[in-house]
Short mmCIF file of C-alpha atoms and ligand atoms in Angstrom, two decimals:
data_model
loop_
_atom_site.label_atom_id
_atom_site.label_comp_id
_atom_site.label_asym_id
_atom_site.label_seq_id
_atom_site.Cartn_x
_atom_site.Cartn_y
_atom_site.Cartn_z
CA MET T 875 127.67 99.39 85.48
CA ARG T 876 128.16 95.82 83.25
CA ARG T 877 127.26 96.61 79.66
CA VAL T 878 125.31 94.15 77.74
CA PHE T 879 125.65 93.75 73.60
CA LEU T 880 122.21 92.57 71.52
CA LYS T 881 122.78 90.73 68.17
CA PRO T 882 122.52 92.54 64.99
CA LYS T 883 119.10 94.15 64.35
CA LYS T 884 117.51 92.39 68.13
CA GLU T 885 116.93 96.13 68.98
CA GLU T 886 113.49 96.22 66.50
CA SER T 887 111.33 95.36 69.49
CA LEU T 888 112.86 97.45 72.05
CA GLN T 889 113.25 101.05 69.87
CA ARG T 890 109.31 100.37 69.50
CA PHE T 891 109.01 99.58 73.60
CA HIS T 892 108.54 96.12 74.47
CA PRO T 893 110.27 95.62 78.57
CA TRP T 894 111.38 92.20 77.57
CA ILE T 895 115.04 91.17 76.18
CA PHE T 896 115.21 87.35 75.40
CA SER T 897 118.88 85.32 76.23
CA GLY T 898 118.63 84.58 72.46
CA ALA T 899 119.42 88.17 72.08
CA ILE T 900 121.97 88.65 73.59
CA ALA T 901 125.87 88.21 71.84
CA SER T 902 127.97 89.38 74.24
CA PHE T 903 128.49 91.36 78.13
CA GLU T 904 131.62 93.05 78.82
CA ASN T 905 132.74 91.69 81.93
CA GLY T 906 131.53 88.21 81.69
CA GLN T 907 128.47 87.79 82.68
CA PRO T 908 126.09 89.36 85.01
CA GLU T 909 124.62 88.63 88.66
CA GLU T 910 121.19 87.16 88.65
CA GLY T 911 119.10 90.15 89.52
CA GLU T 912 121.50 92.59 88.66
CA ILE T 913 121.23 96.02 85.93
CA VAL T 914 122.30 95.85 83.17
CA GLU T 915 122.62 98.64 80.12
CA VAL T 916 121.60 97.06 77.76
CA TYR T 917 123.36 98.08 73.41
CA THR T 918 122.65 97.50 70.51
CA SER T 919 125.34 95.83 67.62
CA LYS T 920 127.05 99.23 66.71
CA LYS T 921 127.30 100.52 70.29
CA ASN T 922 124.41 102.89 70.85
CA PHE T 923 122.71 103.02 74.09
CA ILE T 924 119.18 101.63 73.64
CA ALA T 925 118.09 99.93 77.59
CA ILE T 926 118.53 99.58 81.01
CA GLY T 927 117.50 96.87 82.56
CA HIS T 928 117.18 93.68 85.06
CA TYR T 929 119.28 90.52 84.08
CA GLN T 930 118.19 87.47 84.82
CA ILE T 931 119.08 84.06 83.48
CA GLY T 932 115.75 82.46 82.06
CA SER T 933 114.37 83.15 78.79
CA ILE T 934 113.55 86.46 80.17
CA ALA T 935 117.18 88.01 80.43
CA ILE T 936 116.38 91.63 80.80
CA ARG T 937 113.52 93.51 81.57
CA VAL T 938 113.92 96.31 80.81
CA LEU T 939 113.45 99.37 83.43
CA SER T 940 114.14 102.68 80.88
CA PHE T 941 114.93 103.42 77.66
CA GLN T 942 116.78 106.25 79.24
CA GLN T 943 120.22 106.17 80.14
CA GLU T 944 119.28 106.72 83.68
CA THR T 945 120.42 106.50 87.83
CA ILE T 946 118.88 103.41 89.55
CA ASP T 947 118.13 104.52 92.55
CA TYR T 948 115.90 105.27 95.13
CA SER T 949 114.38 108.68 93.47
CA PHE T 950 114.16 106.74 90.20
CA TRP T 951 111.36 104.10 92.25
CA GLN T 952 109.60 107.40 93.58
CA ARG T 953 108.72 108.40 90.45
CA ARG T 954 107.74 105.75 88.46
CA LEU T 955 105.67 104.53 91.46
CA GLN T 956 104.47 108.13 91.75
CA ILE T 957 103.16 107.80 88.46
CA ALA T 958 101.05 104.97 89.65
CA TYR T 959 99.68 106.54 92.37
CA THR T 960 98.70 109.61 90.39
CA MET T 961 96.85 107.24 87.71
CA ARG T 962 94.77 105.75 90.19
CA LYS T 963 94.24 108.71 92.37
CA SER T 964 93.17 110.52 88.44
CA ILE T 965 90.88 107.82 87.25
CA GLY T 966 89.08 107.19 90.72
CA ILE T 967 90.33 103.86 91.82
CA ALA T 968 92.22 105.28 94.81
CA THR T 969 89.92 108.19 96.27
CA ASP T 970 86.42 106.03 95.58
CA PRO T 971 85.03 106.14 99.21
CA THR T 972 83.16 102.40 99.20
CA ASN T 973 87.04 100.75 97.56
CA ASN T 974 89.92 100.59 99.80
CA THR T 975 91.00 97.28 97.88
CA TYR T 976 92.98 98.11 94.26
CA ARG T 977 96.50 97.32 92.18
CA LEU T 978 98.66 99.91 92.65
CA VAL T 979 102.17 98.57 90.71
CA HIS T 980 100.87 95.78 87.50
CA GLY T 981 104.54 95.29 86.12
CA GLU T 982 104.92 95.73 82.39
CA GLY T 983 101.86 97.69 82.72
CA ASP T 984 103.11 99.81 84.79
CA ASN T 985 106.50 100.25 83.11
CA LEU T 986 107.75 98.10 86.32
CA SER T 987 108.51 94.59 84.92
CA GLY T 988 108.64 92.00 87.06
CA LEU T 989 106.76 94.05 90.33
CA ILE T 990 103.13 93.43 92.02
CA ILE T 991 101.86 95.84 94.27
CA ASP T 992 97.86 96.01 95.79
CA ILE T 993 96.39 97.86 98.40
CA TYR T 994 94.13 96.11 100.82
CA ASP T 995 93.15 99.73 102.47
CA ARG T 996 96.43 100.74 105.01
CA THR T 997 98.14 97.80 103.53
CA ALA T 998 101.00 97.03 100.77
CA VAL T 999 101.26 93.60 99.16
CA MET T 1000 104.07 93.40 97.22
CA GLN T 1001 105.60 90.44 95.22
CA ALA T 1002 108.47 90.29 93.17
CA HIS T 1003 108.59 88.16 90.63
CA SER T 1004 112.11 88.55 88.70
CA PRO T 1005 115.06 88.35 91.41
CA GLY T 1006 115.64 92.47 90.09
CA MET T 1007 112.87 93.53 91.85
CA HIS T 1008 113.52 91.20 95.19
CA LEU T 1009 116.95 93.00 95.74
CA SER T 1010 115.29 96.51 95.28
CA ARG T 1011 112.51 94.95 97.81
CA MET T 1012 113.74 97.95 100.75
CA GLU T 1013 114.08 101.05 98.09
CA ILE T 1014 111.11 100.35 97.07
CA ALA T 1015 109.38 100.17 100.31
CA LYS T 1016 110.51 103.12 101.38
CA ALA T 1017 109.69 105.04 98.13
CA LEU T 1018 106.18 103.39 98.34
CA MET T 1019 105.58 105.02 101.92
CA GLU T 1020 106.68 108.55 100.82
CA VAL T 1021 104.07 108.45 97.71
CA MET T 1022 101.68 107.06 99.57
CA ASP T 1023 102.19 109.87 101.53
CA GLY T 1024 100.43 109.23 104.57
CA HIS T 1025 97.77 106.65 103.03
CA LEU T 1026 99.42 103.55 104.05
CA ASP T 1027 101.03 102.11 107.23
CA ASN T 1028 102.25 98.13 106.00
CA ILE T 1029 104.73 96.54 103.86
CA TYR T 1030 103.54 92.47 103.11
CA TYR T 1031 105.97 91.05 100.87
CA LYS T 1032 104.91 88.26 99.40
CA SER T 1033 107.22 86.33 96.98
CA GLU T 1034 108.12 82.87 98.19
CA THR T 1035 106.53 81.33 95.09
CA THR T 1036 106.77 84.02 92.12
CA LEU T 1037 110.12 83.50 91.71
CA PRO T 1038 112.81 81.90 89.76
CA PHE T 1039 114.23 79.40 92.37
CA LYS T 1040 116.95 78.84 90.43
CA ALA T 1041 118.20 81.60 91.17
CA ASP T 1042 118.19 80.90 95.33
CA LEU T 1043 117.62 83.78 96.60
CA PHE T 1044 115.68 82.41 99.09
CA PRO T 1045 112.79 84.71 99.24
CA GLU T 1046 110.37 84.85 102.83
CA ASN T 1047 107.67 86.19 102.83
CA GLY T 1048 107.01 89.01 106.06
CA PHE T 1049 106.39 92.36 106.22
CA LEU T 1050 109.31 94.76 105.09
CA ILE T 1051 107.40 97.48 107.51
CA GLY T 1052 104.97 97.70 109.79
CA GLY T 1053 102.70 94.01 110.74
CA SER T 1054 99.26 94.54 110.92
CA ASP T 1055 96.44 91.49 111.56
CA ASN T 1056 93.44 93.67 110.74
CA ASN T 1057 92.92 92.05 107.37
CA ILE T 1058 89.58 93.31 106.24
CA ALA T 1059 89.65 94.91 103.11
CA MET T 1060 86.69 97.29 101.13
CA GLU T 1061 85.00 96.21 97.66
CA TYR T 1062 82.51 98.19 97.06
CA GLY T 1063 81.31 98.67 99.64
CA LEU T 1064 81.21 94.68 101.01
CA LYS T 1065 84.09 93.76 103.55
CA PHE T 1066 86.74 90.74 102.48
CA HIS T 1067 89.31 88.76 104.74
CA VAL T 1068 92.28 89.27 102.43
CA ASP T 1069 94.95 85.95 103.01
CA TRP T 1070 98.31 88.09 102.86
CA LEU T 1071 99.94 85.72 104.40
CA LYS T 1072 99.09 82.50 102.69
CA GLY T 1073 95.89 83.60 100.25
CA GLN T 1074 97.00 82.39 96.38
CA LYS T 1075 98.77 85.61 94.56
CA THR T 1076 98.57 89.01 96.58
CA GLY T 1077 95.50 86.70 99.20
CA PHE T 1078 92.85 87.98 96.78
CA PHE T 1079 92.04 88.25 93.00
CA VAL T 1080 91.23 92.00 92.51
CA ASP T 1081 91.59 91.77 88.75
CA GLN T 1082 87.55 90.64 88.98
CA ARG T 1083 85.78 93.94 90.76
CA GLU T 1084 84.82 95.01 87.70
CA ASN T 1085 83.00 91.89 87.03
CA ARG T 1086 81.92 90.82 90.49
CA SER T 1087 79.91 94.74 90.29
CA LEU T 1088 78.39 93.77 86.63
CA LEU T 1089 77.38 90.55 88.47
CA GLY T 1090 75.53 92.37 90.83
CA LYS T 1091 73.58 93.70 88.96
CA TYR T 1092 72.18 90.86 86.98
CA ALA T 1093 71.67 88.55 90.65
CA GLU T 1094 68.24 89.24 91.10
CA GLY T 1095 65.57 86.57 91.88
CA ARG T 1096 68.14 84.13 89.99
CA THR T 1097 69.40 80.41 91.41
CA VAL T 1098 73.16 81.42 91.10
CA LEU T 1099 76.38 78.84 90.86
CA ASN T 1100 79.40 80.56 92.03
CA MET T 1101 81.94 77.77 90.79
CA PHE T 1102 85.58 78.47 91.02
CA CYS T 1103 85.39 81.11 94.29
CA TYR T 1104 87.85 81.02 96.06
CA THR T 1105 87.47 84.32 98.42
CA GLY T 1106 83.89 84.14 97.70
CA GLY T 1107 84.19 86.78 96.55
CA PHE T 1108 81.50 86.33 93.03
CA SER T 1109 78.53 85.48 95.75
CA VAL T 1110 78.84 88.38 98.03
CA TYR T 1111 77.96 90.16 95.15
CA ALA T 1112 75.11 87.68 93.84
CA LEU T 1113 73.71 88.07 97.74
CA ARG T 1114 73.44 91.73 97.59
CA GLY T 1115 72.23 91.59 94.17
CA ASN T 1116 69.61 90.36 96.01
CA ALA T 1117 69.89 86.94 94.85
CA LYS T 1118 67.68 83.72 95.34
CA SER T 1119 70.38 81.34 96.15
CA VAL T 1120 74.29 81.20 95.89
CA ASP T 1121 76.18 78.29 95.83
CA SER T 1122 79.45 78.43 96.33
CA VAL T 1123 82.15 75.89 94.69
CA ASP T 1124 85.75 75.78 95.15
CA SER T 1125 88.09 72.44 94.97
CA SER T 1126 89.38 73.92 98.38
CA ALA T 1127 88.16 73.33 102.32
CA LYS T 1128 90.67 76.44 102.89
CA ALA T 1129 89.22 78.98 100.21
CA ILE T 1130 85.42 77.80 100.96
CA GLU T 1131 85.88 78.87 104.41
CA LEU T 1132 86.91 81.96 103.74
CA THR T 1133 84.14 82.04 101.44
CA ASN T 1134 82.05 80.59 104.41
CA GLN T 1135 83.14 83.62 106.64
CA ASN T 1136 83.23 86.83 103.74
CA VAL T 1137 80.06 85.76 103.28
CA ALA T 1138 78.61 85.62 107.10
CA LEU T 1139 81.46 89.30 107.42
CA ASN T 1140 78.85 91.51 104.98
CA PHE T 1141 75.29 88.90 105.90
CA PRO T 1142 75.24 87.71 109.04
CA ASN T 1143 72.95 84.44 108.97
CA GLU T 1144 72.58 84.26 105.75
CA SER T 1145 70.64 81.53 104.71
CA ARG T 1146 70.29 81.79 101.20
CA HIS T 1147 74.30 81.30 101.20
CA THR T 1148 75.89 76.93 100.81
CA ALA T 1149 79.49 76.34 99.52
CA TYR T 1150 80.83 73.37 98.18
CA ALA T 1151 84.49 72.26 98.83
CA GLU T 1152 84.17 69.91 95.99
CA ASP T 1153 85.18 69.30 92.36
CA ALA T 1154 84.16 71.59 89.29
CA PHE T 1155 83.94 68.60 87.37
CA LYS T 1156 82.14 66.58 90.07
CA PHE T 1157 79.57 69.00 91.24
CA LEU T 1158 78.81 70.02 87.44
CA ASP T 1159 78.09 66.28 87.10
CA LYS T 1160 75.50 66.03 88.99
CA MET T 1161 74.00 69.47 89.98
CA GLY T 1162 71.23 69.69 87.79
CA ASP T 1163 69.57 72.43 86.51
CA ARG T 1164 68.62 73.97 88.54
CA TYR T 1165 70.49 77.55 88.08
CA ASP T 1166 69.99 80.28 85.79
CA LEU T 1167 73.45 81.91 87.01
CA ILE T 1168 76.10 80.91 86.92
CA ILE T 1169 80.15 81.74 86.87
CA LEU T 1170 83.12 80.15 85.61
CA ASP T 1171 86.23 81.56 86.76
CA PRO T 1172 88.72 78.62 86.92
CA PRO T 1173 92.33 79.21 87.59
CA ALA T 1174 95.08 78.95 85.00
CA PHE T 1175 94.61 75.70 83.11
CA ALA T 1176 98.11 77.06 80.88
CA LYS T 1177 100.60 78.48 83.26
CA HIS T 1178 103.28 77.77 79.51
CA ARG T 1179 102.32 77.64 75.36
CA ASP T 1180 103.34 74.61 75.84
CA ALA T 1181 99.76 73.15 78.00
CA LEU T 1182 97.96 75.91 74.60
CA ARG T 1183 95.96 72.85 73.80
CA ASN T 1184 95.33 70.80 77.16
CA ALA T 1185 93.76 74.35 78.58
CA LEU T 1186 91.29 74.55 75.40
CA GLN T 1187 90.53 71.45 75.83
CA GLY T 1188 89.60 71.88 79.96
CA TYR T 1189 87.73 75.21 78.55
CA ARG T 1190 85.45 73.52 75.40
CA LYS T 1191 84.88 70.86 78.24
CA LEU T 1192 83.80 72.96 81.77
CA ASN T 1193 81.47 74.59 79.23
CA ALA T 1194 80.33 72.45 77.60
CA LYS T 1195 79.02 71.17 80.57
CA ALA T 1196 76.83 74.75 82.01
CA PHE T 1197 75.86 74.86 78.59
CA GLU T 1198 74.23 71.65 79.22
CA LYS T 1199 73.59 72.39 82.88
CA ILE T 1200 72.79 75.97 82.70
CA LYS T 1201 67.99 77.01 83.14
CA PRO T 1202 66.35 78.27 79.65
CA GLY T 1203 66.97 82.02 80.27
CA GLY T 1204 69.87 81.49 81.50
CA ILE T 1205 73.08 84.00 81.71
CA LEU T 1206 76.74 82.41 82.59
CA PHE T 1207 79.60 84.47 82.70
CA THR T 1208 83.00 83.04 81.67
CA PHE T 1209 86.30 84.01 82.18
CA SER T 1210 90.11 82.88 80.91
CA CYS T 1211 93.02 84.12 82.57
CA SER T 1212 95.37 82.37 81.59
CA GLN T 1213 97.98 84.76 79.30
CA VAL T 1214 98.59 82.34 76.56
CA VAL T 1215 94.56 82.15 75.64
CA THR T 1216 94.15 85.27 72.77
CA LYS T 1217 90.31 86.30 73.29
CA ASP T 1218 89.78 84.36 69.85
CA ASN T 1219 91.45 80.86 71.36
CA PHE T 1220 88.75 81.72 74.30
CA ARG T 1221 85.50 82.40 72.43
CA THR T 1222 85.99 79.25 70.17
CA ALA T 1223 86.44 77.22 72.70
CA VAL T 1224 83.11 78.78 74.22
CA PHE T 1225 81.92 78.63 70.88
CA THR T 1226 82.85 74.90 70.23
CA ALA T 1227 81.21 74.10 74.03
CA ALA T 1228 78.14 75.76 73.18
CA ALA T 1229 77.57 73.92 69.80
CA SER T 1230 78.62 70.48 71.34
CA ALA T 1231 75.23 71.61 74.05
CA LYS T 1232 73.40 72.68 71.35
CA ARG T 1233 71.48 75.38 72.77
CA LYS T 1234 71.14 79.46 71.15
CA VAL T 1235 74.44 81.40 73.13
CA ARG T 1236 74.01 85.49 72.08
CA ILE T 1237 77.31 87.25 73.84
CA LEU T 1238 76.40 90.57 76.25
CA HIS T 1239 79.59 91.65 77.53
CA GLN T 1240 82.88 90.70 76.52
CA LEU T 1241 84.78 91.37 79.49
CA THR T 1242 88.54 91.60 80.68
CA GLN T 1243 91.07 92.92 83.39
CA PRO T 1244 90.12 97.00 84.96
CA ALA T 1245 91.92 100.23 85.11
CA ASP T 1246 94.08 99.31 87.51
CA HIS T 1247 95.22 96.36 85.84
CA PRO T 1248 96.78 99.12 82.95
CA ILE T 1249 98.11 97.34 79.75
CA ASN T 1250 101.33 98.76 78.24
CA ILE T 1251 100.62 99.30 74.47
CA TYR T 1252 103.57 98.51 73.61
CA HIS T 1253 103.43 94.89 76.18
CA PRO T 1254 100.11 92.57 74.23
CA GLU T 1255 101.25 89.94 76.63
CA GLY T 1256 99.53 92.12 79.30
CA GLU T 1257 96.44 91.36 78.72
CA TYR T 1258 95.36 88.02 80.08
CA LEU T 1259 91.91 88.30 81.51
CA LYS T 1260 89.06 87.23 78.78
CA GLY T 1261 85.84 86.60 79.63
CA LEU T 1262 82.26 86.57 77.82
CA VAL T 1263 78.72 87.56 79.72
CA LEU T 1264 76.79 84.69 77.96
CA TYR T 1265 72.52 85.15 78.02
CA VAL T 1266 71.89 80.96 77.08
CA GLU T 1267 68.10 79.90 75.45
N1 SAH B 2557 86.32 83.34 91.55
C1 SAH B 2557 87.52 84.25 92.15
C2 SAH B 2557 89.41 83.71 91.58
C3 SAH B 2557 89.25 81.98 91.20
S1 SAH B 2557 90.25 81.45 91.42
C4 SAH B 2557 88.00 85.25 92.69
O1 SAH B 2557 86.84 86.25 92.18
O2 SAH B 2557 88.06 85.61 93.53
C5 SAH B 2557 90.32 79.71 91.37
C6 SAH B 2557 90.11 78.88 92.34
O3 SAH B 2557 89.76 77.11 91.89
C7 SAH B 2557 91.26 78.52 93.80
O4 SAH B 2557 90.31 78.93 94.49
C8 SAH B 2557 90.66 76.73 93.12
O5 SAH B 2557 91.39 76.26 94.96
C9 SAH B 2557 89.97 76.29 92.66
N2 SAH B 2557 90.12 75.34 91.99
C10 SAH B 2557 90.60 74.46 91.71
N3 SAH B 2557 91.11 73.46 90.84
C11 SAH B 2557 89.33 73.61 91.38
C12 SAH B 2557 88.69 72.50 91.22
N4 SAH B 2557 88.68 71.64 90.02
N5 SAH B 2557 88.17 71.86 91.05
C13 SAH B 2557 87.12 73.18 91.64
N6 SAH B 2557 87.85 74.67 92.37
C14 SAH B 2557 89.65 73.95 91.90
#
């Protein structure tokens, strides 16, 4: 196996088990530069072994798979996937009879940097974010079938948009194992069509499950606006929670179609729900002051650090509009899923928005991602979802 040597002192983050090695930390390669996705051994400048990982061309050059000298083969994937599955079973998320939708592998959070696997009933949707995981996809898929021990029939691979395009891997979305048209999954007793063929992420935003469930508890008798509804997740929980009415808004016509389908799947002939295909800012400008429960769950405003300032301004503007219009005694669920926006950044943006609208605001809950999206303690970057539940006087 090819060896990679680090510059002096560049092993420090690895001694603290951080799973990324940046290209600037590398001093030299044995026998030239590795191929995209190649498994390499990493040595300190003093020639001591420190890690093994997937190489890729880019700012993150190596994603660590192990801090021990071991072989990365079928049995390695099987052991790592088993640890992930055992954890989900032990915390009850993979054994809840009302829920068959959960994340089985959350990248660095499961010590598998570059790999995401979501489970929808008997189908797994697997997503590679690194060339190395792409190259290992069949071995991982087979190991996954074994680990899931009869609980899985299909594995769909969905990496067309998540792999670095310069790597020339030509990934194609499609089933690696099995094949199924049944794409209805259940989340806490509610049914959802999951569009793993064309949908965003793995087809569903699994990460909002606990927050949607909390929303359901606040919905009783309220006039609800679900802004950026996508599959209508929050809307369906609000309807179950006896909301007076629920309006769902998304700029994508496809999302509105999905939302209507999911509402109909759970509540046939529901008259309390209306969905609008419209831009968020336009809708907020003209919506009036009838809502007393508003959800703002926008897409990541900043994908990179450079975009942070603009993103914070986006959050300020968006939240200010909600604060201006929400009824006194109203509740605002507001989120940010941008990884580069910290909890403090986000809270400051929302604070500024509240002050500009001159509303009295109290924080009821501080929300984050659920337990099936664990944060590796050595990789704080893995904490990406932030939410605030606010009571607005
Ligand atoms: N709340 C959803 C996830 C939201 S994803 C859930 O629980 O599943 C973000 C959504 O915002 C996407 O569906 C996208 O189509 C929509 N979106 C992006 N820009 C928008 C805009 N300017 N106005 C309205 N919707 C927008």
